[in-house]
């Protein structure tokens, strides 16, 4: 079986993309990055992609075209790069149905809360603090047409401390994201993930043959 080709969608800092590229370089994630697509020409993640020599393209969300027109270009870029799995890593737009249909069950997103808590927005960490939650974390889920509501692949928890600010809490959540996203891709790449309705089954790791 040949390794999966990833298409990574970003809008900003790109630290999750960086974590994926690190895992690939360290030999712990057997995939390749076919294309990074940013909808923001100013994204810091683009500098990281340039530094690492990752192929990237920009489909500017402020180029005056409609979201449908722009996302069709994203779909073309993903198809041209022969992407198997799309990874939304801090991508700040809802994908058009043509993309979620073309890549049904083959798009994952990372969200900085334990979904379904604090989904649907861009301030999940502050929302968890404001709500008085004692635990938050991150979720890797499959992307469907329904925002932040696709089947959950994995979650990691983070305790909320009395003294936490949005920054301190977001930093600890981000550490977990950088583990969770490569781990989720690793499981998919290993063929261990199956979706049954809302439930995602992760098959046990195969026992290596004992010589
Ligand atoms: C992360 O917190 C992710 O959960 C959210 O957007 C942020 C992206 O961070 N969807 P980065 O661009 O990967 O550094």
CSV table of C-alpha atoms and ligand atoms in Angstrom, one decimal:
chain,number,residue,atom,x,y,z
A,1,UNK,CA,0.0,0.0,0.0
A,2,UNK,CA,1.5,3.4,-1.0
A,3,UNK,CA,1.7,6.1,1.7
A,4,UNK,CA,-1.2,8.6,1.9
A,5,UNK,CA,-0.8,12.0,0.3
A,6,UNK,CA,-2.0,14.8,2.5
A,7,UNK,CA,-3.5,18.2,1.5
A,8,UNK,CA,-3.3,20.6,4.5
A,9,UNK,CA,-5.5,23.6,4.6
A,10,UNK,CA,-4.4,26.6,6.8
A,11,UNK,CA,-5.3,30.2,7.5
A,12,UNK,CA,-2.8,31.3,10.1
A,13,UNK,CA,0.1,30.3,12.3
A,14,UNK,CA,0.4,26.8,10.8
A,15,UNK,CA,1.8,25.1,14.0
A,16,UNK,CA,-0.3,22.0,13.4
A,17,UNK,CA,0.9,21.7,9.9
A,18,UNK,CA,4.5,22.0,11.3
A,19,UNK,CA,3.7,19.2,13.8
A,20,UNK,CA,2.6,17.0,11.0
A,21,UNK,CA,5.7,17.8,8.9
A,22,UNK,CA,7.9,17.1,12.0
A,23,UNK,CA,6.3,13.7,12.5
A,24,UNK,CA,6.9,12.9,8.9
A,25,UNK,CA,10.5,14.0,9.1
A,26,UNK,CA,11.0,12.0,12.3
A,27,UNK,CA,9.8,8.9,10.6
A,28,UNK,CA,6.8,8.5,12.9
A,29,UNK,CA,4.1,9.3,10.3
A,30,UNK,CA,4.3,7.5,7.0
A,31,UNK,CA,2.6,10.0,4.7
A,32,UNK,CA,3.6,12.8,2.4
A,33,UNK,CA,2.4,16.4,2.1
A,34,UNK,CA,1.1,16.8,-1.5
A,35,UNK,CA,0.0,20.4,-1.1
A,36,UNK,CA,-0.5,23.1,1.6
A,37,UNK,CA,-3.3,25.5,0.7
A,38,UNK,CA,-3.7,28.8,2.5
A,39,UNK,CA,-6.7,31.1,2.1
A,40,UNK,CA,-4.7,33.9,3.7
A,41,UNK,CA,-1.6,35.3,1.8
A,42,UNK,CA,-0.3,36.7,5.1
A,43,UNK,CA,-0.5,33.4,7.0
A,44,UNK,CA,2.6,32.7,9.1
A,45,UNK,CA,2.2,29.1,8.2
A,46,UNK,CA,3.2,30.0,4.6
A,47,UNK,CA,6.6,31.1,5.9
A,48,UNK,CA,6.9,27.8,7.7
A,49,UNK,CA,5.9,25.9,4.5
A,50,UNK,CA,8.5,27.9,2.5
A,51,UNK,CA,11.2,27.2,5.1
A,52,UNK,CA,10.5,23.5,5.1
A,53,UNK,CA,10.2,23.3,1.3
A,54,UNK,CA,6.6,22.2,1.3
A,55,UNK,CA,4.6,22.6,-1.8
A,56,UNK,CA,2.0,25.3,-1.2
A,57,UNK,CA,-0.6,27.5,-3.0
A,58,UNK,CA,-2.6,30.5,-2.0
A,59,UNK,CA,-6.3,30.8,-2.7
A,60,UNK,CA,-6.9,34.3,-1.3
A,61,UNK,CA,-10.2,34.6,0.6
A,62,UNK,CA,-10.2,38.3,-0.1
A,63,UNK,CA,-9.7,38.2,-3.9
A,64,UNK,CA,-13.3,39.4,-4.5
A,65,UNK,CA,-14.6,36.0,-5.7
A,66,UNK,CA,-17.4,34.1,-4.0
A,67,UNK,CA,-16.5,31.3,-1.5
A,68,UNK,CA,-17.8,28.7,-4.0
A,69,UNK,CA,-15.5,30.0,-6.8
A,70,UNK,CA,-12.5,30.1,-4.5
A,71,UNK,CA,-13.2,26.7,-3.0
A,72,UNK,CA,-13.5,25.2,-6.4
A,73,UNK,CA,-9.9,26.3,-6.9
A,74,UNK,CA,-9.0,24.6,-3.6
A,75,UNK,CA,-10.7,21.4,-4.9
A,76,UNK,CA,-8.7,21.6,-8.1
A,77,UNK,CA,-5.4,22.1,-6.2
A,78,UNK,CA,-6.2,19.1,-4.0
A,79,UNK,CA,-7.1,16.9,-7.0
A,80,UNK,CA,-4.0,18.0,-9.0
A,81,UNK,CA,-1.8,17.1,-6.0
A,82,UNK,CA,-3.6,13.7,-5.9
A,83,UNK,CA,-4.5,14.2,-2.3
A,84,UNK,CA,-5.9,11.2,-0.4
A,85,UNK,CA,-6.7,12.9,2.9
A,86,UNK,CA,-7.5,16.6,3.5
A,87,UNK,CA,-6.4,18.0,6.9
A,88,UNK,CA,-8.0,21.2,8.1
A,89,UNK,CA,-5.3,22.6,10.4
A,90,UNK,CA,-6.5,26.0,11.5
A,91,UNK,CA,-8.5,26.6,8.3
A,92,UNK,CA,-11.1,29.3,9.1
A,93,UNK,CA,-13.8,28.8,6.5
A,94,UNK,CA,-16.5,26.2,6.1
A,95,UNK,CA,-15.8,24.0,3.1
A,96,UNK,CA,-18.2,24.0,0.2
A,97,UNK,CA,-20.3,20.9,-0.2
A,98,UNK,CA,-18.4,20.0,-3.5
A,99,UNK,CA,-15.3,19.5,-1.3
A,100,UNK,CA,-17.0,17.6,1.5
A,101,UNK,CA,-18.7,15.4,-1.1
A,102,UNK,CA,-15.6,14.8,-3.2
A,103,UNK,CA,-13.6,13.9,-0.1
A,104,UNK,CA,-16.4,12.3,2.0
A,105,UNK,CA,-14.9,10.6,5.1
A,106,UNK,CA,-11.5,11.8,3.9
A,107,UNK,CA,-11.3,15.2,5.6
A,108,UNK,CA,-10.3,15.8,9.2
A,109,UNK,CA,-10.3,18.9,11.3
A,110,UNK,CA,-8.7,19.8,14.6
A,111,UNK,CA,-10.8,21.9,17.0
A,112,UNK,CA,-9.5,23.3,20.4
A,113,UNK,CA,-12.3,22.0,22.6
A,114,UNK,CA,-13.9,18.7,23.6
A,115,UNK,CA,-16.7,18.6,21.0
A,116,UNK,CA,-19.6,18.9,21.2
A,117,UNK,CA,-18.8,21.5,23.9
A,118,UNK,CA,-17.7,24.9,22.6
A,119,UNK,CA,-18.0,24.1,18.9
A,120,UNK,CA,-19.2,26.3,16.1
A,121,UNK,CA,-17.0,29.3,16.8
A,122,UNK,CA,-13.5,30.7,16.8
A,123,UNK,CA,-13.2,31.3,20.6
A,124,UNK,CA,-13.4,27.8,22.0
A,125,UNK,CA,-10.8,28.3,24.7
A,126,UNK,CA,-12.2,31.6,26.0
A,127,UNK,CA,-15.7,30.1,25.9
A,128,UNK,CA,-14.5,27.1,28.0
A,129,UNK,CA,-13.0,29.5,30.6
A,130,UNK,CA,-16.1,31.8,30.6
A,131,UNK,CA,-18.3,28.8,31.1
A,132,UNK,CA,-16.4,27.7,34.1
A,133,UNK,CA,-15.5,24.3,32.7
A,134,UNK,CA,-12.9,22.3,34.7
A,135,UNK,CA,-11.7,20.3,31.7
A,136,UNK,CA,-11.2,21.1,28.0
A,137,UNK,CA,-9.0,19.8,25.3
A,138,UNK,CA,-9.0,19.2,21.6
A,139,UNK,CA,-10.9,17.0,19.1
A,140,UNK,CA,-10.0,15.6,15.8
A,141,UNK,CA,-13.1,14.8,13.9
A,142,UNK,CA,-14.2,14.0,10.3
A,143,UNK,CA,-15.6,17.0,8.4
A,144,UNK,CA,-19.2,16.8,7.2
A,145,UNK,CA,-21.4,19.6,5.9
A,146,UNK,CA,-22.4,20.2,9.5
A,147,UNK,CA,-19.9,22.5,11.2
A,148,UNK,CA,-17.8,20.9,14.0
A,149,UNK,CA,-20.3,18.1,14.1
A,150,UNK,CA,-18.7,15.2,12.2
A,151,UNK,CA,-17.8,11.9,13.8
A,152,UNK,CA,-15.1,12.2,16.4
A,153,UNK,CA,-11.8,10.3,15.7
A,154,UNK,CA,-10.0,11.2,18.9
A,155,UNK,CA,-9.9,13.6,21.8
A,156,UNK,CA,-7.3,14.7,24.3
A,157,UNK,CA,-8.1,16.4,27.6
A,158,UNK,CA,-6.5,19.4,29.4
A,159,UNK,CA,-7.4,20.4,33.0
A,160,UNK,CA,-8.4,24.0,33.4
A,161,UNK,CA,-6.5,25.7,36.3
A,162,UNK,CA,-7.8,28.5,38.6
A,163,UNK,CA,-5.1,30.8,37.3
A,164,UNK,CA,-5.5,30.1,33.6
A,165,UNK,CA,-5.9,32.9,31.1
A,166,UNK,CA,-7.0,32.3,27.5
A,167,UNK,CA,-3.3,32.3,26.5
A,168,UNK,CA,-2.0,29.9,29.1
A,169,UNK,CA,-4.9,27.5,28.5
A,170,UNK,CA,-4.6,27.7,24.7
A,171,UNK,CA,-0.9,26.9,24.9
A,172,UNK,CA,-1.6,23.7,26.8
A,173,UNK,CA,-4.4,22.7,24.5
A,174,UNK,CA,-2.1,23.4,21.5
A,175,UNK,CA,0.5,21.0,22.9
A,176,UNK,CA,-2.2,18.3,22.9
A,177,UNK,CA,-3.3,19.3,19.4
A,178,UNK,CA,0.3,18.8,18.1
A,179,UNK,CA,0.1,15.2,19.4
A,180,UNK,CA,-3.5,14.5,18.5
A,181,UNK,CA,-3.5,15.5,14.8
A,182,UNK,CA,-0.4,13.4,13.7
A,183,UNK,CA,-1.8,10.5,15.8
A,184,UNK,CA,-5.2,10.7,14.0
A,185,UNK,CA,-3.5,10.8,10.6
A,186,UNK,CA,-1.3,7.9,11.7
A,187,UNK,CA,-4.3,5.8,12.5
A,188,UNK,CA,-6.0,6.6,9.2
A,189,UNK,CA,-2.8,5.9,7.3
A,190,UNK,CA,-2.5,2.5,9.0
A,191,UNK,CA,-6.1,1.7,7.8
A,192,UNK,CA,-7.3,1.3,11.4
A,193,UNK,CA,-10.1,3.8,11.3
A,194,UNK,CA,-13.7,3.0,10.2
A,195,UNK,CA,-16.8,5.2,10.5
A,196,UNK,CA,-20.1,3.8,11.5
A,197,UNK,CA,-22.7,6.6,11.7
A,198,UNK,CA,-21.5,8.9,14.4
A,199,UNK,CA,-19.1,6.3,15.9
A,200,UNK,CA,-15.5,6.0,14.7
A,201,UNK,CA,-14.0,2.6,15.4
A,202,UNK,CA,-10.2,2.4,15.9
A,203,UNK,CA,-9.0,-1.1,15.3
A,204,UNK,CA,-6.3,-2.4,17.6
A,205,UNK,CA,-2.8,-2.2,16.4
A,206,UNK,CA,-1.7,-5.4,14.7
A,207,UNK,CA,0.5,-7.6,16.8
A,208,UNK,CA,3.9,-7.8,15.0
A,209,UNK,CA,4.9,-11.3,14.2
A,210,UNK,CA,7.2,-12.8,16.8
A,211,UNK,CA,10.2,-14.5,15.3
B,1,LIG,C1,-5.8,25.5,16.5
B,1,LIG,O1,-6.0,25.8,17.8
B,1,LIG,C2,-6.9,24.6,15.9
B,1,LIG,O2,-7.4,23.8,16.8
B,1,LIG,C3,-7.9,25.7,15.4
B,1,LIG,O3,-7.1,26.7,14.9
B,1,LIG,C4,-5.8,26.7,15.5
B,1,LIG,C5,-4.8,26.6,14.4
B,1,LIG,O4,-3.5,26.8,14.9
B,1,LIG,N1,-8.8,25.1,14.5
B,1,LIG,P1,-2.3,26.6,13.9
B,1,LIG,O5,-2.5,27.5,12.7
B,1,LIG,O6,-2.2,25.1,13.5
B,1,LIG,O7,-1.1,27.0,14.7
